[in-house]
Tab-separated table of C-alpha atoms in Angstrom:
chain	number	residue	atom	x	y	z
A	252	MET	CA	0.000	0.000	0.000
A	253	GLU	CA	2.901	2.392	0.653
A	254	LEU	CA	3.630	2.402	-3.108
A	255	ILE	CA	0.134	3.633	-3.972
A	256	ASN	CA	-0.378	7.343	-4.690
A	257	GLN	CA	-3.312	8.396	-2.523
A	258	ASP	CA	-3.843	11.453	-4.745
A	259	ASN	CA	-4.509	9.331	-7.834
A	260	LEU	CA	-6.989	6.684	-6.736
A	261	PRO	CA	-9.846	5.522	-8.948
A	262	LYS	CA	-13.165	6.525	-7.401
A	263	HIS	CA	-14.867	3.435	-8.805
A	264	ILE	CA	-13.442	-0.046	-9.419
A	265	ALA	CA	-15.442	-2.745	-11.222
A	266	VAL	CA	-14.532	-6.430	-11.055
A	267	ILE	CA	-15.433	-9.409	-13.239
A	268	MET	CA	-14.899	-12.277	-10.800
A	269	ASP	CA	-13.849	-15.075	-13.127
A	270	GLY	CA	-12.244	-18.480	-12.654
A	271	ASN	CA	-14.233	-20.141	-9.871
A	272	GLY	CA	-15.034	-23.207	-11.969
A	273	ARG	CA	-11.472	-23.657	-13.193
A	274	TRP	CA	-10.152	-23.216	-9.645
A	275	ALA	CA	-12.488	-25.993	-8.437
A	276	LYS	CA	-11.440	-28.221	-11.333
A	277	THR	CA	-7.795	-27.961	-10.266
A	278	LYS	CA	-8.919	-29.283	-6.877
A	279	GLY	CA	-10.898	-32.130	-8.438
A	280	ALA	CA	-14.129	-30.629	-7.104
A	281	ALA	CA	-17.486	-29.456	-8.480
A	282	ARG	CA	-17.854	-25.875	-9.747
A	283	ILE	CA	-19.890	-24.789	-6.704
A	284	PHE	CA	-16.842	-25.556	-4.537
A	285	GLY	CA	-15.073	-22.739	-6.393
A	286	HIS	CA	-17.972	-20.353	-5.823
A	287	LYS	CA	-17.961	-21.105	-2.086
A	288	ASN	CA	-14.218	-20.532	-1.842
A	289	ALA	CA	-14.555	-17.218	-3.694
A	290	ILE	CA	-16.141	-15.533	-0.668
A	291	LYS	CA	-12.697	-14.846	0.832
A	292	ALA	CA	-11.750	-13.007	-2.371
A	293	VAL	CA	-14.905	-10.888	-2.152
A	294	ARG	CA	-14.069	-10.046	1.458
A	295	ASP	CA	-10.468	-9.171	0.616
A	296	ALA	CA	-11.471	-6.985	-2.345
A	297	THR	CA	-14.075	-5.182	-0.244
A	298	GLU	CA	-11.788	-4.632	2.738
A	299	GLY	CA	-8.902	-3.651	0.444
A	300	CYS	CA	-10.972	-0.998	-1.328
A	301	ALA	CA	-12.266	0.321	2.002
A	302	GLU	CA	-8.717	0.577	3.359
A	303	LEU	CA	-7.481	2.402	0.248
A	304	GLY	CA	-10.337	4.887	0.336
A	305	ILE	CA	-12.029	3.754	-2.883
A	306	LYS	CA	-15.573	5.140	-3.011
A	307	TYR	CA	-17.312	2.504	-5.179
A	308	LEU	CA	-16.689	-1.185	-5.879
A	309	THR	CA	-18.968	-3.036	-8.311
A	310	LEU	CA	-18.790	-6.835	-8.422
A	311	TYR	CA	-20.262	-8.745	-11.377
A	312	ALA	CA	-21.923	-11.422	-9.264
A	313	PHE	CA	-24.521	-12.907	-11.649
A	314	SER	CA	-25.192	-11.968	-15.267
A	315	THR	CA	-28.404	-12.385	-17.243
A	316	GLU	CA	-26.540	-15.037	-19.268
A	317	ASN	CA	-25.698	-17.043	-16.141
A	318	TRP	CA	-29.263	-18.406	-16.100
A	319	ASN	CA	-28.108	-20.628	-18.989
A	320	ARG	CA	-25.764	-22.552	-16.690
A	321	PRO	CA	-26.777	-25.999	-15.371
A	322	LYS	CA	-29.893	-25.724	-13.191
A	323	LEU	CA	-28.210	-27.248	-10.130
A	324	GLU	CA	-25.358	-24.751	-10.314
A	325	VAL	CA	-27.774	-21.815	-10.578
A	326	GLN	CA	-29.763	-23.087	-7.596
A	327	ALA	CA	-26.572	-23.501	-5.577
A	328	LEU	CA	-25.440	-19.985	-6.531
A	329	MET	CA	-28.745	-18.501	-5.391
A	330	SER	CA	-28.538	-20.383	-2.093
A	331	LEU	CA	-24.964	-19.205	-1.651
A	332	LEU	CA	-26.018	-15.614	-2.335
A	333	VAL	CA	-28.593	-15.758	0.462
A	334	SER	CA	-26.200	-17.230	3.033
A	335	THR	CA	-23.294	-14.967	2.047
A	336	ILE	CA	-25.289	-11.758	2.465
A	337	LYS	CA	-26.266	-12.895	5.965
A	338	ASP	CA	-22.775	-14.020	6.926
A	339	GLU	CA	-20.971	-10.933	5.609
A	340	MET	CA	-23.087	-8.324	7.396
A	341	LYS	CA	-20.499	-8.002	10.186
A	342	THR	CA	-17.719	-7.381	7.642
A	343	LEU	CA	-19.824	-4.719	5.930
A	344	MET	CA	-20.652	-2.956	9.187
A	345	ASP	CA	-17.106	-3.212	10.591
A	346	ASN	CA	-15.746	-1.588	7.416
A	347	ASN	CA	-18.473	1.083	7.170
A	348	VAL	CA	-19.559	-0.357	3.794
A	349	LYS	CA	-22.877	0.522	2.191
A	350	LEU	CA	-24.453	-2.253	0.086
A	351	GLU	CA	-26.292	-1.504	-3.160
A	352	SER	CA	-27.297	-3.559	-6.212
A	353	ILE	CA	-27.917	-3.143	-9.926
A	354	GLY	CA	-29.769	-5.468	-12.275
A	355	ASP	CA	-33.231	-7.008	-12.550
A	356	ILE	CA	-33.553	-8.220	-8.961
A	357	SER	CA	-37.180	-9.311	-9.528
A	358	ARG	CA	-36.000	-12.584	-11.119
A	359	LEU	CA	-34.012	-13.648	-8.059
A	360	PRO	CA	-35.580	-16.049	-5.522
A	361	LYS	CA	-37.788	-14.294	-2.964
A	362	ASP	CA	-35.479	-15.114	-0.035
A	363	ALA	CA	-32.509	-13.674	-1.941
A	364	GLN	CA	-34.458	-10.508	-2.678
A	365	ALA	CA	-35.532	-10.195	0.961
A	366	ASN	CA	-32.024	-10.689	2.346
A	367	LEU	CA	-30.568	-8.244	-0.156
A	368	GLU	CA	-33.098	-5.542	0.689
A	369	LYS	CA	-32.586	-6.116	4.416
A	370	ALA	CA	-28.812	-5.782	4.053
A	371	LYS	CA	-29.176	-2.622	1.963
A	372	LEU	CA	-31.415	-1.140	4.642
A	373	GLN	CA	-29.056	-2.105	7.488
A	374	THR	CA	-26.019	-0.626	5.775
A	375	GLY	CA	-27.844	2.385	4.356
A	376	ASN	CA	-26.294	4.874	6.780
A	377	ASN	CA	-22.708	3.657	6.304
A	378	SER	CA	-20.568	6.372	4.775
A	379	GLY	CA	-17.462	4.540	3.535
A	380	LEU	CA	-17.149	2.329	0.468
A	381	THR	CA	-20.315	1.623	-1.529
A	382	LEU	CA	-20.304	-2.052	-2.569
A	383	ILE	CA	-22.535	-2.646	-5.597
A	384	LEU	CA	-23.570	-6.190	-6.496
A	385	ALA	CA	-24.472	-6.633	-10.164
A	386	LEU	CA	-27.144	-9.339	-9.996
A	387	ASN	CA	-29.081	-10.586	-13.017
A	388	TYR	CA	-27.323	-7.752	-14.809
A	389	SER	CA	-26.012	-7.144	-18.315
A	390	GLY	CA	-24.877	-4.003	-20.074
A	391	ARG	CA	-27.313	-4.483	-22.955
A	392	TRP	CA	-30.189	-4.988	-20.492
A	393	ASP	CA	-29.205	-1.786	-18.714
A	394	ILE	CA	-29.202	0.317	-21.886
A	395	THR	CA	-32.453	-1.284	-23.082
A	396	GLN	CA	-34.298	-0.665	-19.819
A	397	SER	CA	-33.058	2.929	-19.823
A	398	VAL	CA	-34.505	3.524	-23.310
A	399	LYS	CA	-37.777	1.811	-22.348
A	400	LYS	CA	-38.184	4.097	-19.328
A	401	ILE	CA	-37.525	7.179	-21.457
A	402	LEU	CA	-40.142	6.059	-23.998
A	403	SER	CA	-42.703	5.129	-21.324
A	404	GLU	CA	-42.504	8.590	-19.768
A	405	ASN	CA	-43.066	10.197	-23.176
A	406	LEU	CA	-40.431	12.816	-22.457
A	407	GLN	CA	-40.301	15.809	-24.771
A	408	SER	CA	-36.654	16.569	-24.033
A	409	GLU	CA	-33.833	15.719	-26.453
A	410	VAL	CA	-32.412	12.204	-26.126
A	411	ASN	CA	-28.722	12.647	-25.332
A	412	ASN	CA	-26.001	11.015	-23.240
A	413	GLU	CA	-27.100	12.775	-20.067
A	414	LEU	CA	-30.729	11.640	-20.419
A	415	ILE	CA	-29.791	8.001	-21.056
A	416	GLU	CA	-27.381	8.006	-18.092
A	417	LYS	CA	-30.141	9.388	-15.865
A	418	TYR	CA	-32.166	6.218	-16.481
A	419	LEU	CA	-29.356	3.665	-16.266
A	420	SER	CA	-29.247	1.502	-13.136
A	421	THR	CA	-26.015	3.281	-12.179
A	422	ALA	CA	-27.559	6.772	-12.191
A	423	GLY	CA	-25.736	8.931	-9.654
A	424	ILE	CA	-22.709	6.605	-9.557
A	425	PRO	CA	-19.502	7.676	-11.343
A	426	ASP	CA	-18.338	5.517	-14.242
A	427	PRO	CA	-15.643	3.004	-13.235
A	428	GLU	CA	-12.126	4.212	-13.910
A	429	LEU	CA	-10.671	0.719	-13.472
A	430	LEU	CA	-11.973	-2.730	-14.450
A	431	ILE	CA	-10.269	-5.821	-13.056
A	432	ARG	CA	-10.901	-9.222	-14.635
A	433	THR	CA	-9.373	-12.355	-13.178
A	434	SER	CA	-8.512	-15.765	-14.715
A	435	GLY	CA	-6.697	-14.485	-17.808
A	436	GLU	CA	-9.790	-13.941	-19.959
A	437	MET	CA	-9.653	-10.672	-21.929
A	438	ARG	CA	-13.202	-9.533	-22.585
A	439	ILE	CA	-15.819	-7.453	-20.739
A	440	SER	CA	-18.680	-9.978	-21.048
A	441	ASN	CA	-21.617	-7.591	-21.391
A	442	PHE	CA	-20.710	-5.720	-18.194
A	443	LEU	CA	-21.335	-1.959	-17.789
A	444	LEU	CA	-21.071	-1.435	-21.545
A	445	TRP	CA	-22.163	2.212	-21.509
A	446	GLN	CA	-20.291	3.066	-18.337
A	447	MET	CA	-16.928	1.613	-19.407
A	448	ALA	CA	-16.388	3.851	-22.444
A	449	TYR	CA	-13.110	5.153	-20.968
A	450	THR	CA	-12.388	2.616	-18.243
A	451	GLU	CA	-8.822	1.332	-17.847
A	452	LEU	CA	-8.757	-2.472	-18.202
A	453	PHE	CA	-6.575	-4.712	-16.039
A	454	PHE	CA	-6.421	-8.458	-16.743
A	455	THR	CA	-4.725	-10.911	-14.400
A	456	ASP	CA	-4.173	-14.670	-14.646
A	457	VAL	CA	-5.067	-15.084	-10.960
A	458	LEU	CA	-8.220	-17.175	-10.538
A	459	TRP	CA	-10.848	-15.336	-8.505
A	460	PRO	CA	-10.779	-17.588	-5.382
A	461	ASP	CA	-7.040	-16.772	-5.069
A	462	PHE	CA	-7.509	-12.993	-5.448
A	463	ARG	CA	-6.217	-11.041	-2.430
A	464	LYS	CA	-5.490	-7.463	-1.390
A	465	GLU	CA	-2.015	-7.534	-2.933
A	466	HIS	CA	-3.599	-8.273	-6.329
A	467	LEU	CA	-5.975	-5.350	-5.863
A	468	ASN	CA	-3.040	-3.093	-5.004
A	469	GLU	CA	-1.182	-4.335	-8.090
A	470	ALA	CA	-4.144	-3.360	-10.284
A	471	VAL	CA	-4.402	0.089	-8.691
A	472	MET	CA	-0.675	0.710	-9.201
A	473	ALA	CA	-0.984	-0.323	-12.861
A	474	TYR	CA	-3.860	2.162	-13.194
A	475	GLN	CA	-1.716	4.911	-11.692
A	476	ARG	CA	1.042	4.320	-14.253
A	477	ARG	CA	-1.311	4.989	-17.157
A	478	GLU	CA	-2.074	8.306	-18.853
A	479	ARG	CA	-5.803	8.890	-19.221
A	480	ARG	CA	-6.326	11.116	-22.286
A	481	PHE	CA	-10.069	10.841	-23.096
A	482	GLY	CA	-9.368	11.423	-26.788
A	483	LYS	CA	-6.836	14.216	-26.243
A	484	THR	CA	-3.095	14.131	-26.968
A	485	SER	CA	-0.391	13.692	-24.327
A	486	GLU	CA	0.707	17.285	-24.965
A	487	GLN	CA	-2.777	18.593	-24.205
A	488	ILE	CA	-2.916	16.646	-20.959
A	489	ILE	CA	0.472	18.071	-19.886
A	490	GLU	CA	-0.660	21.641	-20.723
A	491	GLU	CA	-3.820	21.237	-18.626
A	492	LYS	CA	-1.886	20.167	-15.512
């Protein structure tokens, strides 16, 4: 942590937590074993971001495409979601973390919805890191539901970037400056498609159950070594400093 520049931290980090199944396979176990052992990585990423002073952390926990996985795995994931939210409440409260969610929560099992809403209510007054769980989420779904809401309200105003962003599920949340994806895969998998227009991408071969604070710090340091130009030239960026 002493190598990290506290004046150049990303406000918002997004994570694609990949590699649970492959991690379990290396242990000769079923895929759900990898999901269960990934909870430590979630805890480390959350605590690490809180300790650094990151304002927002979004975890891609369950995509709309994940419903296509084997039924038993989906059921186990939903059960794990319910138990994890209950079990991690102390960690959230101890670290002053506020829990939020994005995605179509209505498709989740009723007990998962209830536990999620209860946890969001309990942590609602916490003022540190905001932990956002992307559940039954996809970037295309998010853009589509934004457009549908705009059309349903029959707004007379001009459709522009600001209007669409107002109706995205991340309204009021800054776009992520850094995306971390584990397991060596190099794609964004329908995650925060609108929001990641200028996000810095960091790919690591570490499988998600093995992800720890030192890996988070490594990603943040890589982010700090990059020049963010937003379409401008390096010379323009230097002149503006």
